[in-house]
Amino acid sequence: MNLEFIGIFVLWLFLFGYVMVASIDFGAGFFNAYVTLTGKQHILSKIIQRYLSPVWEVTNVFLVFFFVGIVGFFPRTAYYYGTTLLVPVSIAIILLAIRGSYYAFTTYGGLKHKRYTYMYGLTGLFIPASLSIVLTISEGGFVTNETPGPALNYWDLFTSPLTWSIVVLSLTAVLFISAVFLTWYAHEAKDEHATNLLRRYALIWAGPMILTASGIVVELHAHNPEHYARLMDVWWLFILSVALFIGTVYLLWKRQAYGTAFGLLTGQFFLAFFGYGIAHYPYLLYPYLTIYDSFTNEAMAIALIIAFVAGLGLLLPSLYLLLRLFLFNKEYVQGKRNDHT
Amino acid sequence: MGNEEAVYFSRGLTELTLSFHIIFATIGVGIPLMIMIAQWVGIKKQDEHYILLARRWTRGFVITVAVGVVTGTAIGLQLSLLWPNFMQLAGNVIALPLFMEVFAFFFEAIFLGIYLYTWDRFENQKKHMLLLIPVAAGASFSAVFITIVNSFMNSPRGFDIVNGQLVNINPILAMFNPAMPTKVTHVLATSYMTAAFLLAAIGAYRLVKGSNHVYHKKGLFLTMKMGLLFSIITAILGDFSGKYLAEYQPEKLAAAEWHFETEEGAPLMMYGVLDNGEVKYALTIPFGLSILAHSNPKAEVIGLNEFAEDEIPPLYIHYLFDTMVTIGMLMIGISFVFLLGFWRRWRFVLTKSFLWIVVFGGPLSFLAIEAGWWLAEVGRQPWILRGIMRTSEAATTSGQVDTMLLLFAGLYLILGIGSMVVLTRMFRKNTVEQELADRASDKAGETV
Ligand code: HDD
Ligand code: HEM
Ligand code: HEM
């Protein structure tokens, strides 16, 4: 195993972490807005608030970790992606900023108004959409190397079916992941109404999610045959992933073992995410950047890996404490304790 | 848009984002320490007032953290979006502290979540206070790591350039560059100082507005003590920063002091105006600059005549330096007089007019922070990496920076107004008197 590989593996793992926790967060915001609109907020809002409150800042750090890490391990990505992504990423930052601050303003500052609930819900859909554009661009074909520097071709980007399939996948996945997790959480909280409602949402979004995911494989066949061929080399990962998906849906359908259902779902996304990543290897941006030609020097790579291991030694116990106090604490989950400052 | 414009707007956007972020970052670094001190005093003296101080500060702090987090995320991404060439080069050498900073954030974020939601959860109050240590440490370490990155930009070390290639890279040496000790400590001390004076200003404001509760007096006394301590440390470390500059970045010091010719026994000039290269109306302290630069009134200080025309930073940084130093001295004076008066029971320190001065001390400290950073950053120009890469070579080639500048300006306006509105509402609705009464009745309820 070489250093380049360790670097990209660690980053991909954290990106996966971000995709999961952020999906729960974005979806929760959307469902919260949706039930407010349809007048059912008494069923869901409490559950969602209780889960989100202590963890929202942690979600953001996963993202920061990823983008700081990728510039650290692969400094040349700063050049290509930095130059081309100014507009889409700036839009994502602005949405993230509005979302994060207004979350704090409403939750801690008592700025209660339905307007904010709706805004919060909508940003939860726009952010994954704008961030997922980065994945599309990485497939190549949208960036050209011109005289002052690389540039993004917006017309091609926004008329490509691949772009829109990835956007739709990001939305359906967000809603599916979030609904499955919250079903489990509501069940733990012994809140039957919320569990039923969320279970319904999960089942509704399961179909569109798996359909769009399969659609992308087809799109890739046309857009980037090289990536498609490599995807087919690891076909068994995707088959396993689909099997886990079926398991999740089955458990939800049978109203059994919601915790296991969420575990299966995590496995499903893990396999698909890594299958996709392995097939993308070694490219960071087709055809300009691979993990080898953009890699940092050896001294820095080793220093970063040491820092990473030391950092994990600090983080894992603290994350465990956070989960134990809030996620797995029966009294807190069931709303018997609050203790907020 | 030509690339010159891209450079121009990238500068503008970086200046804007950092100047906004630093307000919340300073609060983020300084306030946890103050909360910790108040809570500790409260537990030790078994005094409900100090505990409530800690509790109310924490509530306000959550709002500022949120804005700090989102603007920090913005600047983190903007470094790559606006300065891709710089990040590509610097990433090879200085990525380590940036990466470590993320772990500090992580640590802080996790424990802040726990701290917020566990008031009253523990029998033993000390346990709850212990949870604040990782929050304060995480915040201070973020400042340490990011300031290390900035000090690297001022005195790049830990690599060689051979035929345009980076070789012999040593990330540890890059971190421990000559600018690092003074910069890191000065930034930390100023954050603590500013946080103390901010909280003092809030307490003083309440007293001015007619509340006569001893709660506010205790808070004011505590924070002014902290303010005096850290402003003295700040001034001492500021002096060391001047000595660092004299040794490693003489052009910055010379520009800040309008010191045009190398000379021995150089005077220190404050204020004044520049008229065709002549300094007029300045307050001159004989031998002052030689003392600031080398602790020796006779020492030689390098002047701007030793540098090429296009390597001299803009001369207006003189006023930034003056602003910072004046405010620093003023705050030492104010807090000293206040404390002396408080001990000696001089009436006038609790009169409205003196309290108003304390109220203005809060915003003034923030002004000093801004002035200090502008001095440090503009004084590094034209370099982004001193002596190695010019700012004009580092910027993006994208054509949409001007639009983004407008968008972000709008964002910061919304965030600024939003946080002000929320913070004032939060404390107006929930007065100290009310809260003390509520807590007393809660306690009575528990024992029945
Ligand atoms: C409350 C804020 C505050 C106050 C009262 C002072 N400073 Fe300061 N100063 C800063 C806030 C600051 C800062 C924001 O923290 C800076 C900007 C960048 C940095 O490294 O620290 C800074 C930079 C800075 C620099 C430039 C360092 C560099 O560019 O590498 C010097 C020479 C001084 N300071 C010196 C002083 C002196 C002699 C002071 C006398 C009282 C003083 N400062 C008070
Ligand atoms: C938070 C406090 C800071 C403030 C208020 C601040 C302020 C500024 C200002 C005013 C400029 C523009 C100078 C000019 O072009 O005339 C600038 C430039 C810049 N600063 Fe800082 N800075 C801060 C900290 C940092 C840190 C910690 C870093 C490094 C990680 C950094 C990186 C940069 C970069 C990349 C530029 C652009 C190049 C340039 O114009 O010099 N800044 N900053
Ligand atoms: C170029 C310079 C800077 C960058 C790239 C940067 C980056 C960031 C990022 C990404 C965050 C959000 C972290 C999260 O998600 O929790 C953040 C927050 C923070 N930053 Fe900055 N930062 C810069 C300058 C500074 C400076 C100069 C200081 C201190 C003097 C500072 C202190 C903090 C603190 C304490 C927080 C935590 C939020 C809070 O408690 O308010 N940052 N910064």
mmCIF file of N, CA and C and ligand atoms in Angstrom, chain B residues 147 150 154 179 182-183 186-187 190 193-194 234-235 237-239 241-242 244-245 249 252-253 292 321 324-325 327-329 365 368-370 372-376, ligand 1:
data_model
loop_
_atom_site.group_PDB
_atom_site.id
_atom_site.type_symbol
_atom_site.label_atom_id
_atom_site.label_comp_id
_atom_site.label_asym_id
_atom_site.label_seq_id
_atom_site.Cartn_x
_atom_site.Cartn_y
_atom_site.Cartn_z
ATOM 1 N N THR B 147 -2.725 30.601 13.158
ATOM 2 C CA THR B 147 -1.747 31.684 13.218
ATOM 3 C C THR B 147 -0.366 31.185 12.789
ATOM 4 N N ASN B 150 -0.301 31.567 9.167
ATOM 5 C CA ASN B 150 -0.069 32.960 8.811
ATOM 6 C C ASN B 150 1.380 33.383 9.066
ATOM 7 N N ASN B 154 4.606 34.919 6.528
ATOM 8 C CA ASN B 154 5.482 36.057 6.805
ATOM 9 C C ASN B 154 6.956 35.693 6.809
ATOM 10 N N ALA B 179 8.577 33.790 12.858
ATOM 11 C CA ALA B 179 7.461 34.668 13.196
ATOM 12 C C ALA B 179 6.512 34.018 14.200
ATOM 13 N N THR B 182 6.160 34.992 18.479
ATOM 14 C CA THR B 182 5.533 36.268 18.826
ATOM 15 C C THR B 182 4.115 36.339 18.294
ATOM 16 N N LYS B 183 3.902 35.835 17.099
ATOM 17 C CA LYS B 183 2.593 35.984 16.493
ATOM 18 C C LYS B 183 1.544 35.186 17.263
ATOM 19 N N HIS B 186 0.909 36.690 20.789
ATOM 20 C CA HIS B 186 0.240 37.994 20.731
ATOM 21 C C HIS B 186 -1.228 37.823 20.329
ATOM 22 N N VAL B 187 -1.472 36.931 19.371
ATOM 23 C CA VAL B 187 -2.858 36.701 18.944
ATOM 24 C C VAL B 187 -3.686 36.110 20.088
ATOM 25 N N THR B 190 -4.306 38.806 22.796
ATOM 26 C CA THR B 190 -5.274 39.823 22.389
ATOM 27 C C THR B 190 -6.691 39.257 22.372
ATOM 28 N N MET B 193 -7.815 39.250 25.973
ATOM 29 C CA MET B 193 -8.013 40.636 26.394
ATOM 30 C C MET B 193 -9.323 41.184 25.828
ATOM 31 N N THR B 194 -9.521 40.969 24.537
ATOM 32 C CA THR B 194 -10.714 41.522 23.890
ATOM 33 C C THR B 194 -11.980 40.902 24.461
ATOM 34 N N THR B 234 -0.411 41.634 26.499
ATOM 35 C CA THR B 234 -0.477 42.009 25.090
ATOM 36 C C THR B 234 0.595 43.033 24.729
ATOM 37 N N ALA B 235 0.722 44.054 25.564
ATOM 38 C CA ALA B 235 1.688 45.105 25.245
ATOM 39 C C ALA B 235 3.108 44.551 25.249
ATOM 40 N N LEU B 237 4.031 41.437 24.674
ATOM 41 C CA LEU B 237 4.226 40.589 23.499
ATOM 42 C C LEU B 237 4.237 41.425 22.224
ATOM 43 N N GLY B 238 3.505 42.553 22.219
ATOM 44 C CA GLY B 238 3.548 43.454 21.070
ATOM 45 C C GLY B 238 4.947 44.010 20.886
ATOM 46 N N ASP B 239 5.578 44.318 21.996
ATOM 47 C CA ASP B 239 6.955 44.802 21.933
ATOM 48 C C ASP B 239 7.867 43.736 21.321
ATOM 49 N N SER B 241 6.895 41.510 19.251
ATOM 50 C CA SER B 241 6.560 41.433 17.826
ATOM 51 C C SER B 241 7.353 42.470 17.045
ATOM 52 N N GLY B 242 7.503 43.663 17.642
ATOM 53 C CA GLY B 242 8.293 44.698 16.988
ATOM 54 C C GLY B 242 9.735 44.249 16.804
ATOM 55 N N TYR B 244 10.752 41.176 16.579
ATOM 56 C CA TYR B 244 10.771 40.175 15.509
ATOM 57 C C TYR B 244 10.827 40.863 14.147
ATOM 58 N N LEU B 245 9.952 41.865 13.958
ATOM 59 C CA LEU B 245 9.903 42.540 12.657
ATOM 60 C C LEU B 245 11.259 43.152 12.321
ATOM 61 N N GLN B 249 11.499 41.107 9.224
ATOM 62 C CA GLN B 249 10.722 41.800 8.196
ATOM 63 C C GLN B 249 10.900 43.306 8.364
ATOM 64 N N LYS B 252 8.471 45.912 6.879
ATOM 65 C CA LYS B 252 7.152 46.125 7.471
ATOM 66 C C LYS B 252 7.254 47.135 8.608
ATOM 67 N N LEU B 253 8.250 46.965 9.444
ATOM 68 C CA LEU B 253 8.414 47.879 10.581
ATOM 69 C C LEU B 253 8.731 49.286 10.076
ATOM 70 N N LEU B 292 12.184 49.981 20.628
ATOM 71 C CA LEU B 292 11.178 48.995 20.216
ATOM 72 C C LEU B 292 11.826 47.880 19.395
ATOM 73 N N PHE B 321 -0.909 50.825 12.785
ATOM 74 C CA PHE B 321 -0.038 50.549 13.932
ATOM 75 C C PHE B 321 -0.382 51.484 15.082
ATOM 76 N N MET B 324 -3.646 50.574 16.832
ATOM 77 C CA MET B 324 -3.520 49.403 17.692
ATOM 78 C C MET B 324 -2.810 49.749 19.003
ATOM 79 N N VAL B 325 -1.679 50.410 18.876
ATOM 80 C CA VAL B 325 -0.883 50.697 20.071
ATOM 81 C C VAL B 325 -1.623 51.661 21.002
ATOM 82 N N ILE B 327 -4.835 52.110 21.345
ATOM 83 C CA ILE B 327 -5.916 51.411 22.045
ATOM 84 C C ILE B 327 -5.357 50.511 23.133
ATOM 85 N N GLY B 328 -4.252 49.834 22.823
ATOM 86 C CA GLY B 328 -3.643 48.953 23.821
ATOM 87 C C GLY B 328 -3.292 49.712 25.093
ATOM 88 N N MET B 329 -2.627 50.845 24.916
ATOM 89 C CA MET B 329 -2.215 51.646 26.076
ATOM 90 C C MET B 329 -3.439 52.185 26.825
ATOM 91 N N SER B 365 -11.483 47.517 21.577
ATOM 92 C CA SER B 365 -10.585 46.367 21.516
ATOM 93 C C SER B 365 -10.743 45.628 20.190
ATOM 94 N N ALA B 368 -8.884 47.407 17.620
ATOM 95 C CA ALA B 368 -7.449 47.133 17.687
ATOM 96 C C ALA B 368 -7.116 45.808 17.013
ATOM 97 N N ILE B 369 -7.980 44.802 17.207
ATOM 98 C CA ILE B 369 -7.751 43.512 16.553
ATOM 99 C C ILE B 369 -7.741 43.683 15.039
ATOM 100 N N GLU B 370 -8.748 44.407 14.547
ATOM 101 C CA GLU B 370 -8.826 44.608 13.092
ATOM 102 C C GLU B 370 -7.603 45.369 12.591
ATOM 103 N N GLY B 372 -4.686 45.555 13.925
ATOM 104 C CA GLY B 372 -3.493 44.716 14.004
ATOM 105 C C GLY B 372 -3.385 43.763 12.837
ATOM 106 N N TRP B 373 -4.509 43.126 12.479
ATOM 107 C CA TRP B 373 -4.450 42.177 11.360
ATOM 108 C C TRP B 373 -4.212 42.893 10.037
ATOM 109 N N TRP B 374 -4.841 44.037 9.891
ATOM 110 C CA TRP B 374 -4.605 44.780 8.642
ATOM 111 C C TRP B 374 -3.149 45.206 8.549
ATOM 112 N N LEU B 375 -2.602 45.635 9.672
ATOM 113 C CA LEU B 375 -1.181 45.982 9.688
ATOM 114 C C LEU B 375 -0.336 44.785 9.260
ATOM 115 N N ALA B 376 -0.607 43.633 9.851
ATOM 116 C CA ALA B 376 0.214 42.458 9.570
ATOM 117 C C ALA B 376 0.069 42.011 8.122
HETATM 118 C C1 HDD C 1 -6.587 43.972 21.130
HETATM 119 C C2 HDD C 1 -5.794 44.018 20.151
HETATM 120 C C3 HDD C 1 -4.338 44.470 20.126
HETATM 121 C C4 HDD C 1 -3.638 45.362 20.915
HETATM 122 C C5 HDD C 1 -4.147 46.208 22.057
HETATM 123 C C6 HDD C 1 -2.267 45.361 20.436
HETATM 124 N N1 HDD C 1 -2.141 44.486 19.393
HETATM 125 FE FE1 HDD C 1 -0.499 44.217 18.216
HETATM 126 N N2 HDD C 1 -1.581 42.956 17.003
HETATM 127 C C7 HDD C 1 -2.825 42.480 17.273
HETATM 128 C C8 HDD C 1 -3.704 42.976 18.203
HETATM 129 C C9 HDD C 1 -3.387 43.938 19.183
HETATM 130 C C10 HDD C 1 -3.214 41.279 16.430
HETATM 131 C C11 HDD C 1 -4.587 41.337 15.840
HETATM 132 O O1 HDD C 1 -3.287 40.123 17.213
HETATM 133 C C12 HDD C 1 -1.987 41.170 15.460
HETATM 134 C C13 HDD C 1 -2.274 41.120 13.980
HETATM 135 C C14 HDD C 1 -1.485 39.943 13.445
HETATM 136 C C15 HDD C 1 -0.796 39.392 14.579
HETATM 137 O O2 HDD C 1 0.113 38.593 14.559
HETATM 138 O O3 HDD C 1 -1.290 39.963 15.725
HETATM 139 C C16 HDD C 1 -1.061 42.288 15.931
HETATM 140 C C17 HDD C 1 0.165 42.502 15.345
HETATM 141 C C18 HDD C 1 1.194 43.281 15.846
HETATM 142 C C19 HDD C 1 2.455 43.519 15.187
HETATM 143 C C20 HDD C 1 2.844 42.962 13.817
HETATM 144 C C21 HDD C 1 3.383 41.567 13.903
HETATM 145 C C22 HDD C 1 3.650 40.976 12.529
HETATM 146 O O4 HDD C 1 3.179 41.521 11.539
HETATM 147 O O5 HDD C 1 4.305 39.957 12.490
HETATM 148 C C23 HDD C 1 3.214 44.316 16.036
HETATM 149 C C24 HDD C 1 4.622 44.823 15.805
HETATM 150 C C25 HDD C 1 2.387 44.570 17.208
HETATM 151 N N3 HDD C 1 1.171 43.937 17.061
HETATM 152 C C26 HDD C 1 2.789 45.330 18.286
HETATM 153 C C27 HDD C 1 1.908 45.772 19.287
HETATM 154 C C28 HDD C 1 2.294 46.686 20.347
HETATM 155 C C29 HDD C 1 3.694 47.267 20.541
HETATM 156 C C30 HDD C 1 1.185 46.915 21.110
HETATM 157 C C31 HDD C 1 1.186 47.808 22.321
HETATM 158 C C32 HDD C 1 0.304 47.855 23.191
HETATM 159 C C33 HDD C 1 0.095 46.142 20.528
HETATM 160 N N4 HDD C 1 0.570 45.453 19.426
HETATM 161 C C34 HDD C 1 -1.234 46.126 20.997
#
